[in-house]
XYZ file of C-alpha atoms in Angstrom:
731
model
C 14.833 -81.535 -30.698
C 11.648 -83.713 -31.442
C 8.117 -82.495 -31.860
C 7.147 -83.276 -28.241
C 9.779 -81.444 -26.585
C 9.115 -78.515 -28.891
C 5.540 -78.218 -27.727
C 6.683 -78.444 -23.965
C 9.156 -75.536 -24.483
C 6.565 -73.257 -26.030
C 4.104 -73.836 -23.231
C 6.703 -73.247 -20.780
C 8.074 -70.016 -22.381
C 4.790 -68.688 -22.957
C 5.486 -67.795 -26.658
C 3.586 -68.106 -29.686
C -0.305 -68.066 -29.734
C -0.810 -70.267 -26.486
C -3.074 -68.987 -23.745
C -1.764 -66.845 -21.086
C -1.902 -68.298 -17.454
C -3.012 -64.864 -16.301
C -5.938 -64.592 -18.146
C -8.341 -66.389 -15.592
C -7.253 -63.806 -13.253
C -8.095 -61.043 -15.703
C -11.531 -62.338 -16.291
C -12.171 -62.642 -12.422
C -11.194 -58.982 -11.668
C -13.072 -57.763 -14.906
C -16.083 -59.401 -13.747
C -15.694 -58.292 -10.069
C -15.333 -54.706 -11.118
C -18.627 -54.828 -13.356
C -20.573 -56.441 -10.433
C -19.213 -53.816 -7.857
C -20.369 -50.984 -10.337
C -23.663 -52.358 -10.969
C -24.401 -53.064 -7.035
C -23.423 -49.574 -5.986
C -25.510 -47.933 -8.654
C -28.476 -49.977 -7.768
C -27.915 -49.026 -4.085
C -27.386 -45.281 -4.697
C -30.648 -45.094 -7.110
C -32.723 -47.134 -4.507
C -31.705 -45.500 -1.211
C -30.392 -41.848 -1.987
C -32.245 -40.645 -4.930
C -35.934 -41.177 -4.283
C -38.203 -38.158 -3.806
C -37.509 -35.146 -1.679
C -38.168 -36.238 1.878
C -38.681 -33.868 4.622
C -35.511 -33.849 6.458
C -33.599 -30.568 6.517
C -30.315 -30.566 4.298
C -27.560 -28.525 5.699
C -26.104 -25.826 3.280
C -22.541 -25.162 3.610
C -22.024 -21.556 4.428
C -19.279 -20.045 2.009
C -16.778 -17.238 3.059
C -18.725 -14.812 0.773
C -21.659 -14.822 -1.424
C -21.246 -13.719 -4.798
C -23.053 -15.438 -7.647
C -25.500 -14.968 -10.335
C -27.979 -17.291 -12.220
C -30.316 -16.836 -15.256
C -30.876 -13.640 -17.296
C -31.966 -10.674 -15.665
C -31.933 -6.723 -16.209
C -31.984 -3.697 -13.978
C -34.526 -1.319 -15.802
C -34.397 1.562 -13.555
C -32.361 2.850 -10.650
C -33.079 5.971 -8.396
C -31.318 7.439 -5.498
C -33.092 9.473 -2.963
C -30.829 11.214 -0.500
C -31.644 13.209 2.725
C -29.174 14.921 4.794
C -30.139 15.714 8.441
C -27.355 17.275 10.663
C -24.539 14.891 10.695
C -26.382 11.778 8.966
C -26.814 11.174 5.300
C -29.493 8.629 4.748
C -30.145 7.279 1.099
C -32.767 4.993 -0.295
C -31.446 3.263 -3.471
C -34.613 1.941 -5.408
C -34.169 -0.465 -8.540
C -36.409 -2.529 -10.764
C -34.997 -5.825 -11.708
C -36.649 -8.138 -14.405
C -36.423 -11.851 -14.760
C -36.439 -12.852 -18.373
C -36.628 -16.793 -18.108
C -39.411 -19.014 -16.973
C -37.495 -20.300 -13.988
C -36.200 -18.544 -10.432
C -33.531 -16.371 -10.996
C -30.840 -14.837 -8.750
C -29.447 -11.214 -9.692
C -26.359 -9.861 -8.111
C -25.856 -6.245 -7.760
C -22.385 -4.942 -6.705
C -22.356 -1.407 -5.228
C -19.470 0.755 -4.658
C -20.389 2.940 -1.555
C -18.625 5.662 -0.159
C -16.352 5.289 2.802
C -17.932 4.626 6.196
C -21.465 4.024 4.301
C -23.557 0.932 5.883
C -26.802 -0.590 4.843
C -29.315 -0.033 7.335
C -32.644 -1.464 5.611
C -33.579 -3.557 2.848
C -37.152 -4.211 1.251
C -38.183 -6.471 -1.719
C -41.632 -6.247 -3.573
C -41.574 -9.252 -5.887
C -44.115 -9.778 -8.748
C -44.578 -13.118 -10.583
C -45.939 -13.372 -14.168
C -49.560 -13.273 -12.889
C -48.722 -10.185 -10.920
C -49.096 -11.591 -7.669
C -47.088 -9.726 -5.096
C -44.984 -10.556 -2.231
C -43.201 -7.857 0.151
C -40.387 -9.047 2.328
C -38.396 -6.912 4.690
C -35.025 -7.448 5.545
C -33.729 -8.425 8.940
C -30.084 -8.236 10.406
C -28.469 -11.454 11.667
C -25.158 -12.626 12.311
C -23.374 -13.058 9.083
C -23.344 -17.070 9.002
C -27.060 -17.123 9.970
C -28.074 -14.411 7.454
C -26.008 -16.450 4.622
C -27.879 -19.699 5.572
C -31.054 -18.248 5.760
C -30.911 -16.895 2.186
C -29.202 -20.005 0.830
C -32.097 -22.258 2.105
C -34.707 -19.693 0.488
C -32.897 -19.199 -2.828
C -32.367 -23.114 -3.211
C -36.312 -23.461 -3.300
C -36.580 -20.606 -5.702
C -38.484 -18.318 -3.474
C -38.220 -14.639 -3.694
C -36.009 -12.643 -1.287
C -32.826 -10.906 -0.953
C -29.392 -10.715 1.005
C -26.949 -8.129 1.365
C -23.218 -8.099 3.037
C -20.368 -5.745 3.196
C -17.486 -7.392 1.308
C -15.000 -4.739 1.857
C -14.388 -1.131 2.831
C -16.072 0.137 -0.239
C -18.177 -2.830 -1.725
C -21.499 -4.253 -0.894
C -23.020 -7.210 -2.644
C -26.747 -7.626 -3.108
C -28.381 -10.895 -4.409
C -31.960 -10.715 -5.344
C -33.892 -14.138 -6.037
C -36.854 -13.400 -8.374
C -39.891 -15.639 -9.457
C -40.114 -17.215 -12.996
C -40.678 -14.391 -15.544
C -41.356 -11.991 -12.718
C -39.663 -8.817 -11.410
C -38.515 -7.243 -8.042
C -38.629 -3.762 -6.912
C -35.787 -3.495 -4.406
C -35.101 -0.707 -1.781
C -31.831 -0.582 -0.180
C -31.352 2.097 2.750
C -27.850 3.435 3.346
C -26.493 5.626 6.256
C -23.193 7.591 6.623
C -22.119 9.714 9.485
C -20.867 13.239 8.628
C -18.334 15.337 10.350
C -17.063 18.756 9.875
C -13.564 19.401 8.745
C -11.927 22.674 7.816
C -15.143 24.668 8.243
C -17.232 22.230 5.962
C -19.334 19.058 6.230
C -18.677 16.851 3.407
C -20.515 13.943 2.125
C -20.501 11.197 -0.597
C -23.588 9.584 -2.135
C -23.786 6.328 -4.207
C -24.689 7.030 -7.715
C -24.307 4.467 -10.570
C -23.939 0.859 -9.808
C -21.159 -1.533 -11.182
C -23.051 -2.114 -14.400
C -25.052 -0.384 -16.865
C -28.716 0.333 -16.064
C -31.416 1.750 -18.386
C -32.290 4.826 -16.298
C -30.875 6.587 -13.413
C -32.366 9.431 -11.137
C -31.361 11.332 -8.135
C -32.775 13.513 -5.491
C -30.944 15.048 -2.669
C -32.489 17.223 -0.003
C -30.922 18.878 2.934
C -33.427 18.985 6.071
C -33.472 21.498 8.961
C -31.703 24.296 7.148
C -32.274 26.938 9.704
C -31.496 24.637 12.458
C -27.859 23.816 11.308
C -27.013 25.409 8.012
C -25.614 28.575 7.140
C -24.469 28.237 3.481
C -25.571 26.724 0.203
C -25.307 23.224 -0.923
C -22.305 22.460 -3.012
C -22.403 19.366 -5.384
C -19.497 18.191 -7.311
C -20.589 15.702 -10.174
C -17.281 15.233 -11.716
C -15.722 16.338 -15.072
C -16.802 13.341 -17.028
C -20.392 13.687 -15.938
C -20.438 17.508 -16.539
C -19.285 16.992 -19.976
C -21.757 14.304 -20.680
C -24.374 16.334 -19.354
C -23.834 19.830 -21.058
C -26.618 19.511 -23.365
C -29.188 17.967 -20.938
C -28.340 19.229 -17.540
C -26.746 22.555 -16.608
C -24.380 22.539 -13.471
C -23.598 26.218 -12.767
C -20.495 26.556 -10.514
C -20.934 23.181 -9.030
C -23.968 24.429 -6.931
C -27.462 23.435 -6.423
C -30.394 25.649 -5.688
C -29.319 27.973 -3.200
C -32.840 28.616 -1.966
C -34.045 25.089 -1.769
C -30.709 23.312 -1.000
C -32.028 20.587 -3.262
C -30.139 18.882 -6.048
C -31.960 16.677 -8.717
C -30.679 14.834 -11.586
C -32.448 12.515 -14.369
C -30.816 10.422 -16.805
C -33.701 8.817 -18.655
C -31.394 6.614 -20.835
C -28.304 6.200 -18.899
C -26.684 3.997 -21.231
C -25.992 6.829 -23.691
C -23.337 8.010 -21.267
C -19.909 6.447 -21.315
C -18.546 7.367 -17.833
C -20.858 7.648 -15.036
C -19.408 8.159 -11.473
C -20.159 5.398 -8.905
C -20.173 8.206 -6.320
C -21.168 11.919 -6.291
C -19.651 14.291 -3.606
C -20.993 17.549 -1.990
C -20.559 19.791 0.904
C -22.006 22.509 2.976
C -21.057 25.045 5.729
C -22.752 24.283 9.089
C -24.007 26.838 11.641
C -21.378 27.855 14.338
C -21.438 26.254 17.615
C -21.308 27.993 20.839
C -17.655 28.404 22.386
C -18.448 25.558 24.808
C -20.029 23.216 21.975
C -23.290 21.653 22.083
C -24.560 18.653 24.047
C -27.772 16.942 22.978
C -29.777 14.262 25.012
C -32.483 12.390 23.076
C -34.757 9.718 24.224
C -36.215 6.695 22.142
C -38.723 4.020 22.584
C -36.041 1.677 24.187
C -33.066 3.907 24.577
C -31.476 7.281 25.584
C -28.269 8.509 24.047
C -26.290 11.742 23.808
C -24.214 13.614 21.026
C -21.617 16.112 22.052
C -20.249 18.302 19.456
C -17.145 20.707 20.262
C -15.294 23.195 18.044
C -14.145 26.282 19.846
C -14.177 29.370 17.546
C -11.714 32.207 17.575
C -8.550 30.639 18.982
C -5.025 31.469 17.916
C -2.971 28.730 16.120
C -0.285 26.997 18.550
C 3.187 26.311 17.481
C 4.148 22.812 16.218
C 7.023 20.570 15.484
C 6.695 18.231 12.815
C 8.566 15.117 12.453
C 8.090 13.401 9.141
C 9.139 9.623 8.923
C 9.100 8.553 5.348
C 9.585 5.016 4.040
C 12.103 4.939 1.231
C 10.752 1.686 -0.466
C 7.996 3.764 -2.253
C 8.540 3.995 -6.112
C 6.766 5.724 -8.885
C 3.528 7.406 -8.322
C 3.490 6.679 -4.476
C 6.766 8.317 -4.088
C 6.135 11.305 -6.412
C 2.720 11.908 -4.525
C 4.403 11.867 -1.386
C 7.125 14.168 -2.232
C 4.513 16.723 -3.656
C 2.307 16.745 -0.640
C 5.498 17.261 1.474
C 6.474 20.070 -0.474
C 2.862 21.623 -0.514
C 2.329 21.292 3.147
C 5.773 22.702 4.231
C 5.481 25.752 1.989
C 1.929 26.590 2.592
C 0.930 25.520 6.248
C 4.205 26.104 8.290
C 4.956 29.427 9.831
C 8.229 30.673 11.413
C 6.881 29.632 14.752
C 7.040 26.056 13.605
C 9.740 23.645 13.267
C 10.097 20.398 11.249
C 12.460 17.385 10.763
C 12.459 14.800 7.771
C 13.767 11.320 8.493
C 14.011 9.049 5.528
C 14.178 5.173 6.592
C 14.933 1.942 4.763
C 17.310 -0.767 5.560
C 18.451 1.383 8.165
C 16.643 3.438 10.715
C 18.013 6.758 9.185
C 18.991 6.438 5.500
C 19.074 10.288 5.212
C 17.773 13.242 7.095
C 17.109 17.102 7.448
C 17.019 18.911 10.486
C 15.495 22.442 10.793
C 15.214 24.766 13.695
C 12.430 26.939 12.387
C 10.358 27.030 9.216
C 11.796 30.398 7.863
C 11.838 31.011 4.015
C 15.341 29.819 3.727
C 14.759 26.554 5.463
C 11.700 25.891 3.504
C 13.693 26.414 0.254
C 16.450 24.140 1.775
C 13.461 21.344 2.338
C 12.361 21.598 -1.231
C 16.018 20.936 -2.498
C 16.189 17.975 0.000
C 12.769 16.411 -1.242
C 13.510 17.105 -4.827
C 16.746 15.025 -4.646
C 16.981 11.416 -5.166
C 16.165 9.381 -2.155
C 17.567 6.025 -1.423
C 15.766 3.043 -2.620
C 15.285 0.070 -0.482
C 13.010 -2.952 -0.334
C 12.732 -3.947 3.263
C 12.750 -1.666 6.282
C 13.919 -1.422 9.542
C 10.443 -0.233 10.877
C 10.957 -0.837 14.545
C 14.192 1.173 14.951
C 13.118 3.817 12.666
C 10.035 4.507 14.711
C 11.846 4.589 17.849
C 14.431 6.932 16.584
C 11.593 9.125 15.350
C 10.132 9.259 18.825
C 13.432 10.149 20.464
C 13.919 12.987 18.057
C 10.330 14.406 18.489
C 10.627 14.380 22.232
C 14.114 15.978 22.391
C 12.691 18.957 20.311
C 11.427 20.342 23.852
C 8.526 22.358 22.311
C 6.886 22.919 25.580
C 4.847 25.782 24.200
C 3.331 23.999 21.596
C 2.546 20.519 20.031
C 4.961 17.937 18.766
C 3.421 15.856 15.939
C 5.147 12.647 14.223
C 3.743 11.873 10.956
C 4.711 8.377 9.412
C 4.243 7.443 5.821
C 4.534 3.747 5.576
C 4.671 1.525 2.316
C 6.580 -1.723 2.974
C 5.343 -4.719 5.049
C 8.877 -6.386 4.678
C 10.835 -5.630 7.796
C 14.401 -6.042 8.979
C 15.572 -5.851 12.553
C 12.763 -6.783 14.726
C 9.831 -8.532 13.155
C 7.638 -9.420 16.018
C 4.722 -7.193 15.500
C 3.528 -7.500 19.090
C 6.893 -6.389 20.473
C 7.151 -3.412 17.977
C 3.662 -2.104 19.305
C 4.778 -2.441 22.895
C 8.187 -0.909 22.291
C 6.741 2.211 20.594
C 4.181 2.463 23.441
C 6.813 2.311 26.190
C 9.139 4.811 24.165
C 6.390 7.349 23.773
C 4.747 7.088 27.334
C 7.341 5.772 29.640
C 10.285 7.932 28.878
C 11.148 11.459 29.731
C 9.144 14.227 27.842
C 5.481 14.760 26.991
C 4.088 11.766 24.670
C 4.136 12.532 20.924
C 1.205 12.804 18.904
C 1.172 10.159 16.197
C -0.576 10.349 12.645
C 0.262 7.342 10.365
C -0.398 7.105 6.658
C -0.195 3.648 5.157
C -0.774 2.503 1.515
C -3.536 -0.112 1.793
C -2.278 -2.461 -0.898
C 1.337 -2.920 0.398
C 1.649 -1.666 4.106
C 0.879 -3.524 7.332
C -2.279 -1.621 7.947
C -3.111 -3.932 11.035
C 0.314 -2.929 12.587
C -0.173 0.572 11.891
C -3.537 0.709 13.354
C -2.407 -1.081 16.549
C 0.377 1.442 17.096
C -2.269 4.324 16.620
C -4.674 2.869 18.911
C -2.355 2.071 21.694
C -0.793 5.736 21.548
C -4.092 7.717 21.103
C -3.061 8.457 17.532
C -4.675 8.393 14.230
C -4.137 5.866 11.342
C -5.447 6.252 7.638
C -5.150 3.855 4.691
C -4.294 5.206 1.361
C -6.010 3.740 -1.685
C -6.703 4.212 -5.391
C -4.902 6.552 -7.803
C -5.413 9.800 -6.138
C -2.848 9.546 -3.323
C -1.838 13.231 -3.747
C -5.400 14.542 -2.938
C -5.746 11.893 0.179
C -2.300 13.182 1.353
C -3.248 16.960 0.920
C -6.714 16.363 2.487
C -5.346 14.330 5.509
C -2.536 16.933 6.272
C -4.758 19.826 5.709
C -7.489 18.619 8.003
C -5.366 17.086 10.920
C -2.561 19.662 11.466
C -2.304 22.369 9.058
C -3.780 24.891 11.691
C -3.708 23.407 15.157
C -5.521 25.386 17.909
C -5.958 22.833 20.527
C -3.670 19.835 21.684
C -4.341 17.052 24.374
C -8.191 17.364 23.954
C -10.105 15.436 26.741
C -13.716 15.271 27.396
C -15.297 14.058 30.771
C -19.090 13.490 31.483
C -20.876 14.368 34.865
C -24.180 12.750 34.763
C -26.823 13.481 37.607
C -30.295 12.420 38.697
C -29.239 8.951 38.982
C -27.938 8.703 35.433
C -25.179 6.504 34.194
C -23.032 7.159 30.999
C -22.088 4.012 29.328
C -20.644 2.963 25.926
C -19.182 6.373 24.952
C -17.010 6.661 21.913
C -13.673 8.077 21.946
C -13.151 11.061 24.494
C -9.393 12.114 23.907
C -7.926 13.647 20.900
C -4.283 14.484 20.091
C -4.834 17.692 18.262
C -7.613 19.741 16.796
C -7.075 21.947 13.732
C -9.336 25.055 13.244
C -12.447 24.393 11.368
C -12.709 20.802 12.565
C -15.012 19.389 15.261
C -14.788 16.504 17.678
C -17.780 14.450 18.552
C -18.554 11.951 21.314
C -21.508 9.891 21.512
C -22.892 7.590 24.215
C -25.861 5.770 26.045
C -27.556 7.086 29.270
C -29.084 4.561 31.622
C -31.200 5.349 34.557
C -30.083 4.159 37.794
C -32.318 5.874 40.181
C -36.084 6.844 40.446
C -36.131 9.012 37.619
C -37.950 7.840 34.441
C -37.403 10.741 31.978
C -34.057 11.990 30.857
C -34.039 16.067 30.497
C -31.441 18.662 30.394
C -30.221 18.254 33.894
C -29.277 14.863 33.151
C -25.665 15.663 31.700
C -22.834 17.994 31.769
C -19.685 17.751 29.673
C -16.271 19.386 30.655
C -13.739 19.772 27.880
C -9.946 20.469 28.555
C -7.133 21.289 25.997
C -4.249 23.368 25.719
C -4.309 26.554 23.701
C -1.346 29.001 22.505
C -1.658 30.393 26.028
C -1.803 27.173 28.118
C -4.539 24.702 29.301
C -8.372 25.831 28.961
C -11.622 24.546 30.326
C -15.020 24.482 28.599
C -18.449 23.223 30.434
C -21.802 22.808 28.635
C -25.098 21.542 29.998
C -27.319 19.041 27.843
C -30.308 20.088 26.010
C -32.957 17.870 25.170
C -33.424 17.071 21.211
C -36.088 14.887 19.843
C -34.185 13.148 16.864
C -34.373 9.802 15.403
C -30.742 9.792 14.116
C -29.093 9.820 17.848
C -29.338 6.164 18.448
C -28.274 5.350 14.643
C -25.390 7.635 14.792
C -24.160 6.069 18.171
C -24.363 2.831 16.842
C -22.166 3.525 13.674
C -19.512 5.306 15.666
C -19.462 2.695 18.330
C -19.319 -0.247 15.922
C -16.250 1.618 14.267
C -14.626 1.984 17.578
C -15.257 -1.724 18.855
C -14.149 -3.409 15.450
C -10.939 -1.445 15.635
C -10.223 -2.530 19.086
C -10.924 -6.358 18.046
C -8.661 -6.129 14.778
C -5.751 -4.932 16.739
C -6.294 -7.093 19.760
C -3.788 -9.915 18.838
C -1.011 -7.092 18.630
C -2.257 -5.012 21.602
C -2.554 -7.683 24.089
C -5.342 -8.468 26.863
C -3.948 -6.053 29.557
C -3.580 -2.963 27.068
C -6.903 -3.662 25.793
C -8.767 -3.548 29.153
C -6.882 -0.074 29.626
C -8.506 1.146 26.543
C -12.047 -0.513 26.262
C -15.153 0.316 28.064
C -17.686 -2.121 27.419
C -21.407 -1.450 28.221
C -21.619 -4.864 29.977
C -18.591 -6.081 31.662
C -16.601 -8.910 30.275
C -16.773 -12.042 32.500
C -13.458 -13.117 33.882
C -13.583 -16.518 32.186
C -14.247 -15.009 28.877
C -11.554 -13.446 26.251
C -11.919 -9.662 26.009
C -11.732 -9.655 22.361
C -14.893 -12.106 22.322
C -16.845 -9.606 24.544
C -15.842 -6.918 22.095
C -17.228 -8.444 19.097
C -20.325 -9.807 20.763
C -21.117 -6.194 21.907
C -20.476 -5.011 18.418
C -22.687 -7.566 16.820
C -25.581 -7.118 19.274
C -25.446 -3.378 18.737
C -25.532 -3.946 14.713
C -28.502 -6.277 15.035
C -30.351 -3.716 17.377
C -29.704 -0.957 15.026
C -30.247 -2.733 11.941
C -26.920 -2.253 10.559
C -24.861 -4.638 8.185
C -21.383 -4.438 9.469
C -18.409 -6.090 7.719
C -17.297 -9.487 8.976
C -20.156 -9.643 11.886
C -23.804 -8.954 10.290
C -25.856 -9.584 7.038
C -29.235 -8.755 6.170
C -31.794 -11.198 4.624
C -35.270 -10.921 3.864
C -37.405 -13.242 5.701
C -40.016 -15.616 4.229
C -43.775 -14.953 5.066
C -46.662 -17.411 4.791
C -48.574 -15.002 2.508
C -45.779 -14.537 0.120
C -45.374 -16.201 -3.296
C -44.630 -19.975 -2.590
C -44.416 -23.078 -4.894
C -45.678 -26.665 -4.406
C -42.648 -29.064 -4.573
C -39.329 -28.072 -6.194
C -39.288 -25.182 -8.353
C -36.913 -24.800 -11.438
C -34.109 -22.890 -10.660
C -32.333 -21.123 -13.715
C -29.026 -22.592 -14.641
C -28.226 -20.794 -17.947
C -25.723 -17.733 -17.455
C -24.503 -18.908 -14.056
C -21.685 -16.739 -13.048
C -19.482 -17.410 -9.879
C -17.843 -20.345 -8.237
C -20.282 -20.020 -5.145
C -23.161 -21.663 -6.872
C -21.694 -24.896 -7.502
C -19.882 -24.987 -4.129
C -22.676 -24.224 -1.929
C -25.764 -25.533 -3.751
C -24.375 -28.699 -4.691
C -21.282 -29.212 -2.396
C -17.594 -28.606 -2.973
C -15.332 -28.985 -5.762
C -16.736 -26.898 -8.743
C -15.551 -24.065 -10.897
C -17.052 -21.365 -12.814
C -16.693 -23.041 -16.068
C -18.716 -25.955 -15.111
C -21.741 -23.957 -15.371
C -20.669 -21.174 -17.843
C -19.800 -23.503 -20.710
C -21.792 -26.561 -19.429
C -25.355 -27.748 -20.508
C -28.321 -25.680 -18.960
C -30.010 -27.965 -16.421
C -33.942 -27.938 -16.646
C -34.606 -29.175 -13.142
C -33.552 -28.394 -9.596
C -30.997 -30.788 -8.036
C -30.991 -31.361 -4.433
C -27.891 -32.141 -2.389
C -28.609 -35.617 -2.028
C -29.134 -36.022 -5.773
C -25.910 -34.329 -6.571
C -23.684 -36.347 -4.130
C -25.466 -39.475 -5.500
C -24.280 -38.641 -9.014
C -20.623 -37.663 -7.579
C -20.509 -41.080 -5.775
C -21.365 -43.107 -9.128
C -19.031 -40.919 -11.180
C -16.075 -41.887 -8.934
C -16.988 -45.492 -8.433
C -17.233 -45.850 -12.241
C -13.809 -44.116 -12.670
C -12.283 -46.320 -9.933
C -13.713 -49.461 -11.900
C -12.259 -48.432 -14.849
C -8.898 -47.981 -13.503
C -8.941 -51.348 -11.820
C -9.705 -53.128 -14.854
C -7.235 -51.195 -16.832
C -4.338 -52.398 -14.421
C -5.806 -55.767 -14.316
C -5.558 -56.079 -18.153
C -2.451 -54.645 -18.249
């Protein structure tokens, strides 16, 4: 091969050090990528970044607000509680100090007693020059309240927001000025009810973080009116042992004469285990045999409260059918067994009878039938409970419930009451799995077959059972369902068994109201009750409306008739209303009614529109072209707003900006150091951040707007795309 042919071959094969034919294309793509990046950056900087224009930028509303910025400290925490009749009202006051020269947001998580709601919020803010700003909380629909707080906090303005996150937890966010502090007052309300002869209450104590000092003051008002016994406070063993040198708790009682309890921990950080909740109780005065019916008038409302607890009635015989889920294990199983043994041994007489049915993969895995609760039968029951039960994973809930109803109805306990008690743990079902059909079939079996309807009481473990299904069954059958949570399953079992059916004196309790003088009763709470145990009370609340010419509601306005079956047959009680001036009537009604409406809403998809109409009585009739469940939630929301109540999932409370409050010219520096919570990145700047982006990232010294953030985001992705484009071109 000559030299010329060799050169041609090298050029054709692309070998050696010759120039590749692809290089002109590579230069073209590389230059194009650089040009695109340059143009995009120029456009973004020229069009998007300039200044803060006046147009309102939309904030994305999160599913929950739970974030914190900056460095702040709760220096003092005070609880001031007052009990009036059946309402506990608590004011939680705290001082929060901001340590940084930037607007900071402090999150306080409160573990509140079951059934406690926020009903007021006030924030007094001080800046570093001691200028003050006082903001009062306003209840809004949940999304509106969240958006209002986000808009205010994003500008660094002082304020606060609170919402109910779950059954026990409330989240409070407080926005504070640079180097300032905030005094926050949170008003809490809890409805109380008499059970087993005592009215028990629970009050919030320590927050879910360490604070410098804690103090508490509790007063019981109107002692002569509704009290006949001393106040009992239970601070818990841990607190008693910690306080043995600084505070004396004698027999768990407060001062009998004053019915007042005071506690002051000047340096609360010295104590290792402070309870989040402190409990107590008192014995109320006796009602008349026919109960008490009170009518109250407010500036824009008239309402009534009806209390009924007949004294001196003999217990009626009861047939108990226990339907127990065998998927339970370990502590749940042991606590269930112990509660069954305690109740059978202590609370059943020879006039009573019982049946224990264990269900799992099959409707009946094992069972024990007893004709009467004699000493011998009780002993046999102890042996049955102590033996090893079948262990299953999934359960045939549908068939087991239907078999339990049939067995209960066949007991033919005409002279007493038949009670079906269900203990449920698993939500994994075999057999029928359509929950709507399960609810319907159980209702048909209970009400449309031969025999008296069975009284249904259901206990479900909150972390594992299908609580919505259990609630739907209870609602449609005029029954009771409760959720069991936490480590104290045994105590919850025993308290429920004792209070609901340990000593039943009435069954099929129903209350009817006869208004007069052109008055109409509306929006009343539950009026029928499956059973009433000795020492318990039933309470019905409702609104009154004038439809005639009368303008004042008085004692001639209303009369109540209560019917129920005693040990000798049906009995009737009647009572006329008396006028009582009380500020708690409307608030008490609002709490009870919201609970009732939200329960209907939560089970609506299982119950169906037709059954729901049979059970619900709305204050304003629902239009034909509107879904009933929407009308139910709308009434609950309107009532919560009118009563200034924070209710889970429907309302939140936020302080509103005032012209005379602290304000800042232009954008205010917002603390970035110490930011905790994924929300801050997602909802101040857009979607796509994580907690680590701020906890471990640099501290920002200026407040970025949404527009600036999105500009930076666009540039970042354009540069990344350009890099990838050039990489593949070079490759």
